[in-house]
Short mmCIF file of C-alpha atoms and ligand atoms in Angstrom, two decimals:
data_model
loop_
_atom_site.label_atom_id
_atom_site.label_comp_id
_atom_site.label_asym_id
_atom_site.label_seq_id
_atom_site.Cartn_x
_atom_site.Cartn_y
_atom_site.Cartn_z
CA MET A 191 -0.04 -0.05 -0.26
CA LEU A 192 0.95 3.93 -0.46
CA TYR A 193 2.87 4.87 2.26
CA ASP A 194 3.57 1.27 4.00
CA ASN A 195 7.44 1.62 5.17
CA PRO A 196 8.65 -0.79 7.57
CA GLY A 197 11.95 1.18 7.85
CA LEU A 198 10.27 3.55 10.26
CA LYS A 199 11.23 2.00 13.23
CA PHE A 200 13.61 3.43 16.16
CA LYS A 201 16.91 1.39 16.09
CA ASP A 202 17.69 2.60 19.75
CA LYS A 203 15.61 3.85 22.73
CA ASN A 204 16.13 7.08 22.60
CA CYS A 205 13.05 8.75 21.16
CA SER A 206 11.09 11.37 22.78
CA GLY A 207 9.54 14.71 21.87
CA GLU A 208 6.72 16.85 22.22
CA ILE A 209 5.05 18.37 19.25
CA VAL A 210 1.91 20.79 18.75
CA TRP A 211 -0.02 21.45 15.99
CA GLN A 212 -3.59 23.85 15.30
CA SER A 213 -5.73 22.46 12.09
CA PRO A 214 -8.75 24.02 11.32
CA SER A 215 -12.29 22.87 10.55
CA ASN A 216 -13.78 22.91 7.00
CA ILE A 217 -17.22 23.76 5.03
CA ALA A 218 -18.02 21.46 2.29
CA LEU A 219 -19.74 22.95 -0.49
CA VAL A 220 -19.93 19.81 -2.54
CA LYS A 221 -20.49 17.01 -0.33
CA TYR A 222 -18.61 13.79 1.01
CA TRP A 223 -21.47 11.53 1.58
CA GLY A 224 -21.20 7.77 0.93
CA LYS A 225 -17.97 5.48 0.76
CA LYS A 226 -16.69 2.49 -1.27
CA GLY A 227 -14.16 0.19 0.72
CA PHE A 228 -12.28 1.67 3.54
CA GLN A 229 -12.61 5.46 3.59
CA ILE A 230 -12.67 5.95 -0.22
CA PRO A 231 -15.31 8.47 -1.09
CA SER A 232 -18.21 7.74 -3.51
CA ASN A 233 -17.53 11.33 -5.15
CA PRO A 234 -15.08 14.02 -4.92
CA SER A 235 -15.91 16.93 -2.44
CA ILE A 236 -14.81 20.81 -2.41
CA SER A 237 -14.56 22.79 1.13
CA PHE A 238 -13.04 25.83 2.23
CA SER A 239 -10.89 25.76 5.52
CA LEU A 240 -12.40 28.01 8.18
CA ASN A 241 -10.17 30.64 9.72
CA LYS A 242 -11.37 30.75 13.94
CA SER A 243 -12.78 26.93 14.31
CA ASN A 244 -9.41 25.33 15.03
CA SER A 245 -8.27 22.36 16.95
CA GLU A 246 -5.11 22.31 18.73
CA THR A 247 -3.34 19.33 19.52
CA ARG A 248 -0.15 18.15 21.70
CA LEU A 249 1.41 15.17 21.19
CA LYS A 250 4.19 14.12 23.85
CA PHE A 251 6.24 10.60 22.97
CA ASN A 252 8.60 8.54 24.63
CA PRO A 253 9.89 5.41 24.53
CA ALA A 254 7.20 2.47 25.32
CA LYS A 255 7.21 1.11 28.85
CA GLY A 256 5.75 -2.22 28.09
CA ASN A 257 5.68 -4.45 24.92
CA ASP A 258 3.10 -2.08 23.05
CA PHE A 259 2.15 1.30 22.66
CA THR A 260 0.10 3.17 24.98
CA VAL A 261 -1.94 6.53 24.56
CA ASN A 262 -3.41 8.81 27.48
CA PHE A 263 -5.64 10.96 25.94
CA THR A 264 -7.36 14.53 27.33
CA PHE A 265 -9.74 17.04 25.93
CA ASP A 266 -9.72 20.40 27.46
CA GLY A 267 -8.06 18.93 30.24
CA THR A 268 -10.20 16.02 30.93
CA PRO A 269 -9.67 12.25 30.11
CA GLN A 270 -11.79 10.95 27.69
CA PRO A 271 -12.00 6.98 27.59
CA ASP A 272 -14.37 6.55 24.60
CA PHE A 273 -12.16 8.74 22.48
CA GLU A 274 -8.86 6.99 23.69
CA LYS A 275 -10.20 3.71 22.66
CA LYS A 276 -10.72 5.32 19.48
CA ILE A 277 -7.59 6.94 18.85
CA ILE A 278 -5.84 3.34 19.94
CA THR A 279 -7.81 1.75 17.22
CA TYR A 280 -6.76 4.29 14.94
CA PHE A 281 -3.11 3.73 15.51
CA LYS A 282 -3.17 0.25 15.46
CA SER A 283 -4.47 0.66 12.12
CA LEU A 284 -1.65 2.54 11.16
CA ASN A 285 1.27 0.15 12.36
CA LYS A 286 2.44 -0.75 8.45
CA ILE A 287 2.54 3.06 7.62
CA PHE A 288 4.06 4.20 10.92
CA PRO A 289 6.08 0.91 12.49
CA PHE A 290 7.34 3.43 15.40
CA ILE A 291 3.87 3.85 16.96
CA GLU A 292 4.30 0.69 18.54
CA GLN A 293 7.95 1.77 20.25
CA LEU A 294 6.05 4.81 21.92
CA ASP A 295 4.24 5.77 24.69
CA PHE A 296 1.80 8.78 23.83
CA GLU A 297 0.35 11.74 25.84
CA ILE A 298 -1.94 13.68 23.64
CA GLU A 299 -3.95 16.85 24.99
CA SER A 300 -6.38 18.13 22.63
CA LYS A 301 -8.95 21.15 22.70
CA ASN A 302 -11.06 23.42 19.99
CA THR A 303 -10.55 27.19 19.65
CA PHE A 304 -14.34 27.34 19.06
CA PRO A 305 -17.04 26.66 21.68
CA HIS A 306 -17.44 22.98 22.63
CA SER A 307 -21.32 23.59 22.69
CA ALA A 308 -21.21 25.06 19.18
CA GLY A 309 -22.10 21.92 17.47
CA ILE A 310 -19.57 22.52 14.62
CA ALA A 311 -18.23 18.91 13.69
CA SER A 312 -14.71 18.71 15.26
CA SER A 313 -13.55 15.22 13.59
CA ALA A 314 -12.19 17.48 10.64
CA SER A 315 -10.03 19.87 12.83
CA GLY A 316 -9.32 17.23 15.46
CA MET A 317 -8.21 14.33 13.28
CA SER A 318 -5.99 16.50 10.94
CA ALA A 319 -4.13 18.17 13.69
CA LEU A 320 -3.33 14.48 14.93
CA ALA A 321 -2.33 13.23 11.69
CA LEU A 322 -0.09 16.29 11.19
CA THR A 323 1.34 15.43 14.93
CA LEU A 324 2.23 11.76 13.64
CA CYS A 325 3.83 12.90 10.41
CA ASP A 326 6.21 15.34 12.23
CA ILE A 327 7.50 12.50 14.24
CA GLU A 328 8.46 10.84 10.92
CA ARG A 329 9.91 14.22 9.95
CA TYR A 330 12.02 15.02 12.71
CA CYS A 331 13.09 11.57 13.99
CA PHE A 332 13.59 10.00 10.52
CA ASN A 333 14.51 13.06 8.41
CA LYS A 334 11.92 12.56 6.16
CA LEU A 335 9.06 14.61 4.26
CA THR A 336 11.43 17.28 4.15
CA ARG A 337 9.43 18.67 1.17
CA LEU A 338 6.46 20.35 2.43
CA GLU A 339 4.49 19.40 -0.39
CA ASP A 340 5.06 15.54 0.55
CA PHE A 341 4.61 16.16 4.20
CA PHE A 342 1.17 17.59 3.96
CA GLN A 343 0.14 14.94 1.35
CA LYS A 344 1.14 12.39 3.75
CA ALA A 345 -0.68 14.21 6.52
CA SER A 346 -3.86 14.35 4.67
CA PHE A 347 -3.52 10.60 3.67
CA ILE A 348 -3.32 9.71 7.25
CA ALA A 349 -6.07 12.11 8.21
CA ARG A 350 -8.26 10.78 5.93
CA LEU A 351 -7.85 7.30 7.49
CA GLY A 352 -9.30 8.47 10.84
CA SER A 353 -12.20 10.74 9.16
CA GLY A 354 -12.83 11.26 5.68
CA SER A 355 -13.72 15.11 5.98
CA ALA A 356 -10.50 15.44 7.73
CA ALA A 357 -8.44 14.78 4.25
CA ARG A 358 -9.62 18.73 3.56
CA SER A 359 -8.27 20.70 6.66
CA LEU A 360 -4.80 20.04 5.49
CA TYR A 361 -4.55 23.15 3.41
CA GLY A 362 -5.67 26.81 3.52
CA GLY A 363 -8.32 28.52 1.07
CA TRP A 364 -10.10 25.74 -1.07
CA VAL A 365 -9.35 22.21 -1.15
CA VAL A 366 -10.46 19.24 -3.15
CA TRP A 367 -10.54 15.59 -1.95
CA GLY A 368 -11.72 12.70 -4.34
CA ALA A 369 -10.86 12.38 -8.37
CA ILE A 370 -12.18 14.84 -10.52
CA GLU A 371 -12.28 13.65 -14.32
CA GLY A 372 -9.63 15.81 -15.89
CA MET A 373 -8.38 17.84 -12.96
CA GLU A 374 -4.73 16.46 -12.44
CA GLY A 375 -3.28 15.82 -9.07
CA THR A 376 -6.55 15.23 -7.56
CA SER A 377 -7.02 11.94 -5.74
CA ASP A 378 -9.39 9.69 -3.79
CA LEU A 379 -6.54 9.29 -1.53
CA TYR A 380 -5.91 12.89 0.10
CA GLY A 381 -6.83 16.16 -0.53
CA ILE A 382 -4.96 18.90 -2.87
CA PRO A 383 -5.29 22.75 -2.42
CA ILE A 384 -6.96 24.46 -5.35
CA LYS A 385 -4.29 27.41 -5.55
CA ASN A 386 -3.37 28.95 -8.96
CA TYR A 387 -6.67 30.09 -10.03
CA ILE A 388 -9.43 31.18 -7.62
CA HIS A 389 -11.49 34.66 -8.61
CA SER A 390 -10.81 37.17 -6.21
CA ASP A 391 -14.33 37.10 -4.65
CA PHE A 392 -13.70 33.78 -3.76
CA LEU A 393 -10.62 34.29 -1.88
CA ASN A 394 -12.17 36.15 0.91
CA TYR A 395 -15.44 34.18 1.46
CA GLN A 396 -17.43 34.39 4.66
CA ASP A 397 -19.39 31.77 6.66
CA THR A 398 -21.70 33.08 9.44
CA ILE A 399 -22.43 29.98 11.42
CA LEU A 400 -26.31 30.29 12.67
CA LEU A 401 -26.74 27.67 15.57
CA VAL A 402 -30.02 26.64 15.55
CA GLU A 403 -29.33 23.44 17.81
CA THR A 404 -25.89 22.24 19.52
CA GLY A 405 -26.61 18.81 21.08
CA THR A 406 -25.19 15.56 19.80
CA LYS A 407 -26.04 14.28 16.51
CA LYS A 408 -29.03 11.68 16.35
CA VAL A 409 -27.19 9.50 13.75
CA SER A 410 -23.40 9.71 13.42
CA SER A 411 -21.74 10.30 10.06
CA ARG A 412 -20.15 7.06 9.77
CA VAL A 413 -23.54 5.52 9.73
CA GLY A 414 -25.20 8.27 7.84
CA HIS A 415 -22.32 7.40 5.10
CA ASP A 416 -23.25 3.37 5.22
CA LEU A 417 -26.69 3.79 4.70
CA MET A 418 -25.63 5.50 1.39
CA ASN A 419 -24.93 1.66 0.40
CA SER A 420 -28.86 1.13 0.19
CA ASN A 421 -29.96 4.34 -0.77
CA LEU A 422 -32.07 4.04 -3.69
CA PHE A 423 -30.81 7.35 -5.07
CA ALA A 424 -27.19 6.47 -4.30
CA LYS A 425 -26.10 6.21 -8.09
CA ASP A 426 -27.76 9.14 -9.08
CA ARG A 427 -26.45 11.17 -6.09
CA PHE A 428 -23.03 10.21 -7.02
CA ALA A 429 -23.27 11.51 -10.54
CA GLN A 430 -24.76 14.51 -9.64
CA ALA A 431 -21.93 14.93 -7.23
CA ARG A 432 -19.35 14.35 -9.63
CA GLN A 433 -20.83 16.79 -12.09
CA ASN A 434 -21.06 19.39 -9.73
CA ALA A 435 -17.42 19.03 -8.41
CA LYS A 436 -16.34 19.65 -12.03
CA ARG A 437 -18.55 22.67 -12.36
CA MET A 438 -18.01 24.06 -9.01
CA VAL A 439 -13.93 24.13 -9.97
CA GLU A 440 -14.70 26.31 -13.10
CA VAL A 441 -17.01 28.65 -11.06
CA LEU A 442 -14.20 29.36 -8.51
CA LYS A 443 -12.17 30.03 -11.54
CA THR A 444 -14.88 32.22 -13.52
CA GLY A 445 -16.27 34.07 -10.50
CA ASP A 446 -19.67 33.04 -11.57
CA ILE A 447 -21.43 33.57 -8.33
CA ASP A 448 -25.27 32.70 -9.38
CA GLU A 449 -23.97 29.09 -10.52
CA PHE A 450 -21.99 28.97 -7.05
CA ILE A 451 -25.14 29.67 -5.51
CA ARG A 452 -27.12 27.12 -7.35
CA ILE A 453 -24.48 24.45 -6.85
CA THR A 454 -24.02 24.91 -3.05
CA GLU A 455 -27.79 25.21 -2.15
CA SER A 456 -28.40 22.29 -4.27
CA GLU A 457 -25.60 19.88 -2.68
CA ALA A 458 -27.26 21.05 0.84
CA LEU A 459 -30.31 20.43 0.11
CA THR A 460 -29.77 17.04 -1.65
CA LEU A 461 -27.23 15.72 1.18
CA HIS A 462 -30.08 16.15 3.52
CA ALA A 463 -32.57 14.60 1.16
CA MET A 464 -30.32 11.45 1.26
CA MET A 465 -30.58 11.34 4.89
CA MET A 466 -34.54 11.40 4.33
CA THR A 467 -34.19 8.88 1.83
CA SER A 468 -32.06 6.19 3.60
CA GLU A 469 -33.67 3.19 5.13
CA PRO A 470 -34.24 3.76 8.15
CA SER A 471 -34.76 7.47 7.66
CA PHE A 472 -33.18 10.33 9.45
CA LEU A 473 -33.92 13.95 9.61
CA LEU A 474 -31.21 16.39 11.13
CA ILE A 475 -32.86 19.46 10.10
CA LYS A 476 -35.09 21.64 12.43
CA PRO A 477 -38.24 24.06 11.60
CA GLU A 478 -35.90 26.75 12.22
CA THR A 479 -33.22 25.42 9.51
CA VAL A 480 -36.10 25.71 7.21
CA SER A 481 -36.85 29.11 8.13
CA ILE A 482 -33.69 30.42 8.00
CA ILE A 483 -33.43 28.75 4.45
CA GLU A 484 -36.83 30.68 3.06
CA GLU A 485 -35.64 34.19 4.40
CA ILE A 486 -32.20 33.51 3.13
CA ARG A 487 -34.09 32.89 -0.36
CA ALA A 488 -36.53 35.86 0.31
CA TYR A 489 -33.77 38.20 1.13
CA ARG A 490 -31.55 37.35 -2.03
CA GLU A 491 -34.45 37.65 -4.15
CA LYS A 492 -35.27 41.05 -2.77
CA THR A 493 -32.20 42.74 -2.65
CA LYS A 494 -29.93 40.91 -5.03
CA THR A 495 -27.33 40.51 -2.32
CA PRO A 496 -25.14 37.28 -2.94
CA VAL A 497 -25.76 35.37 0.02
CA CYS A 498 -26.50 31.56 0.12
CA PHE A 499 -26.55 28.76 2.85
CA THR A 500 -24.56 25.66 3.19
CA LEU A 501 -25.87 22.61 5.71
CA ASP A 502 -23.42 20.36 7.36
CA ALA A 503 -24.75 16.82 9.05
CA GLY A 504 -26.73 19.10 11.62
CA PRO A 505 -29.68 21.48 11.60
CA ASN A 506 -27.18 24.72 11.92
CA VAL A 507 -27.06 26.93 8.63
CA HIS A 508 -23.75 28.24 7.29
CA LEU A 509 -24.38 31.71 5.53
CA LEU A 510 -22.08 32.37 2.65
CA TYR A 511 -21.23 35.64 1.08
CA PRO A 512 -18.29 37.37 -0.05
CA LYS A 513 -16.75 40.01 2.18
CA SER A 514 -17.68 42.95 -0.39
CA VAL A 515 -21.42 42.69 1.46
CA LYS A 516 -20.56 42.00 4.83
CA ALA A 517 -22.09 45.08 6.13
CA GLN A 518 -25.48 44.34 4.63
CA VAL A 519 -25.73 40.53 5.79
CA LYS A 520 -24.62 41.75 9.02
CA GLU A 521 -27.67 43.80 9.18
CA PHE A 522 -30.13 40.92 7.82
CA ILE A 523 -28.54 38.56 10.38
CA ASN A 524 -29.20 41.14 13.39
CA ASP A 525 -32.82 42.00 11.65
CA THR A 526 -34.37 38.85 10.48
CA LEU A 527 -32.26 35.77 11.09
CA ILE A 528 -31.42 36.24 14.62
CA GLN A 529 -34.93 35.15 15.98
CA TYR A 530 -34.05 31.78 14.63
CA VAL A 531 -31.00 31.01 16.39
CA SER A 532 -30.44 29.39 19.55
CA LYS A 533 -28.88 31.21 22.57
CA ASN A 534 -25.56 30.11 21.66
CA GLY A 535 -26.05 33.01 18.64
CA PHE A 536 -23.87 32.14 15.86
CA ILE A 537 -19.85 32.43 14.98
CA ASP A 538 -18.64 34.55 12.25
CA ASP A 539 -16.06 32.86 10.47
CA GLU A 540 -14.39 32.83 7.24
CA ILE A 541 -12.01 31.14 4.75
CA GLY A 542 -8.57 30.62 6.69
CA PRO A 543 -5.09 29.83 6.02
CA GLY A 544 -4.82 26.21 7.13
CA PRO A 545 -2.71 24.17 9.72
CA ARG A 546 -0.45 26.05 11.52
CA LYS A 547 2.74 24.60 13.64
CA MET A 548 2.59 25.41 17.25
CA MET A 549 5.79 23.71 18.61
C1 2P0 B 835 -18.75 16.84 4.16
N1 2P0 B 835 -19.60 15.72 6.24
O1 2P0 B 835 -18.31 16.77 2.98
C2 2P0 B 835 -19.71 15.86 4.55
C3 2P0 B 835 -20.95 16.62 4.61
C4 2P0 B 835 -20.84 15.76 6.42
C5 2P0 B 835 -22.07 16.51 5.79
O2 2P0 B 835 -17.70 14.28 5.69
O3 2P0 B 835 -17.12 8.48 8.36
O4 2P0 B 835 -16.90 12.62 9.79
O5 2P0 B 835 -15.25 9.84 9.18
O6 2P0 B 835 -15.07 9.33 7.23
O7 2P0 B 835 -15.84 12.92 7.51
C6 2P0 B 835 -18.86 14.12 7.92
O8 2P0 B 835 -18.75 12.99 7.89
O9 2P0 B 835 -17.07 10.74 8.08
C7 2P0 B 835 -18.91 14.58 6.57
P1 2P0 B 835 -15.98 9.70 8.57
P2 2P0 B 835 -17.07 12.31 8.46
O10 2P0 B 835 -17.89 17.32 5.09
#
């Protein structure tokens, strides 16, 4: 398999260190929903990385005291046994790629820069930050991955194995994960940044996350993805997403904002349509979600302001718009949308620069 490397083993017992990475959450415009095989997406997806919504992960490693590795995991300073078990399973699954893992004991501390109650998915930011710390062990202790491009590509590959959407969090700006026909460099195995040809309107995109409800999800994304295997509409959905991904890449180049809005809203509604047409079906949107969507469409019709929405796997609405209309959108939120949001309010985020090494 790509990246399997029996050579990445410590020869002596002198291996310890501390690494800290901050990595962003991302919002998908063209959605990943459905997998084939292990962590391979059924269609390509396109996202941008956020600026304020980050996870920060500190990983300390020392020579293993016993025969196998151990993991001690805390989130916001509190031990999290359930998540610790998931990390142990994940680390075990990486034993051919990073054979040094079994030689070490790990202490991992993670925290989010966005409020815990916000209901923003933290698997993308959390798994990408963790993948970066692992790749950094390889870089510093084995003197590999010295080209930045190789480093981040491998980190994206490793992050994907932990959580699919995390593959897109390794870069700032706009990112594609999944092979797009005719677009060189795209792969199902890792994300790549779309760098060279983004229209200026899309370089400063804003995402105000309207928090409708912030509890735990009723249906996990893992289960949601699996249900696509038996969804009657799956084949057509994957074909539609492949086409939307191709078109979206063009739109980002040309700056065709009407087409951007059309694709983005169609993707959001189709994602939730897939949930509603799964067997068993599930419904993650709330009455407030629908009210906000209707208000956005009415406001856009009336004022011609290029503002649109997308949805993640939950009821919160991501309000998307170029920075040039921020002042009037702020007014629209305060005058009209605020009545539908929960006491947690909203998070004013925007497109961000990608992961940052903190130590
Ligand atoms: C996305 N979502 O493209 C889509 C849209 C949610 C809605 O990817 O099983 O946590 O860890 O690979 O990445 C959420 O699913 O799923 C997701 P796993 P993940 O962002």
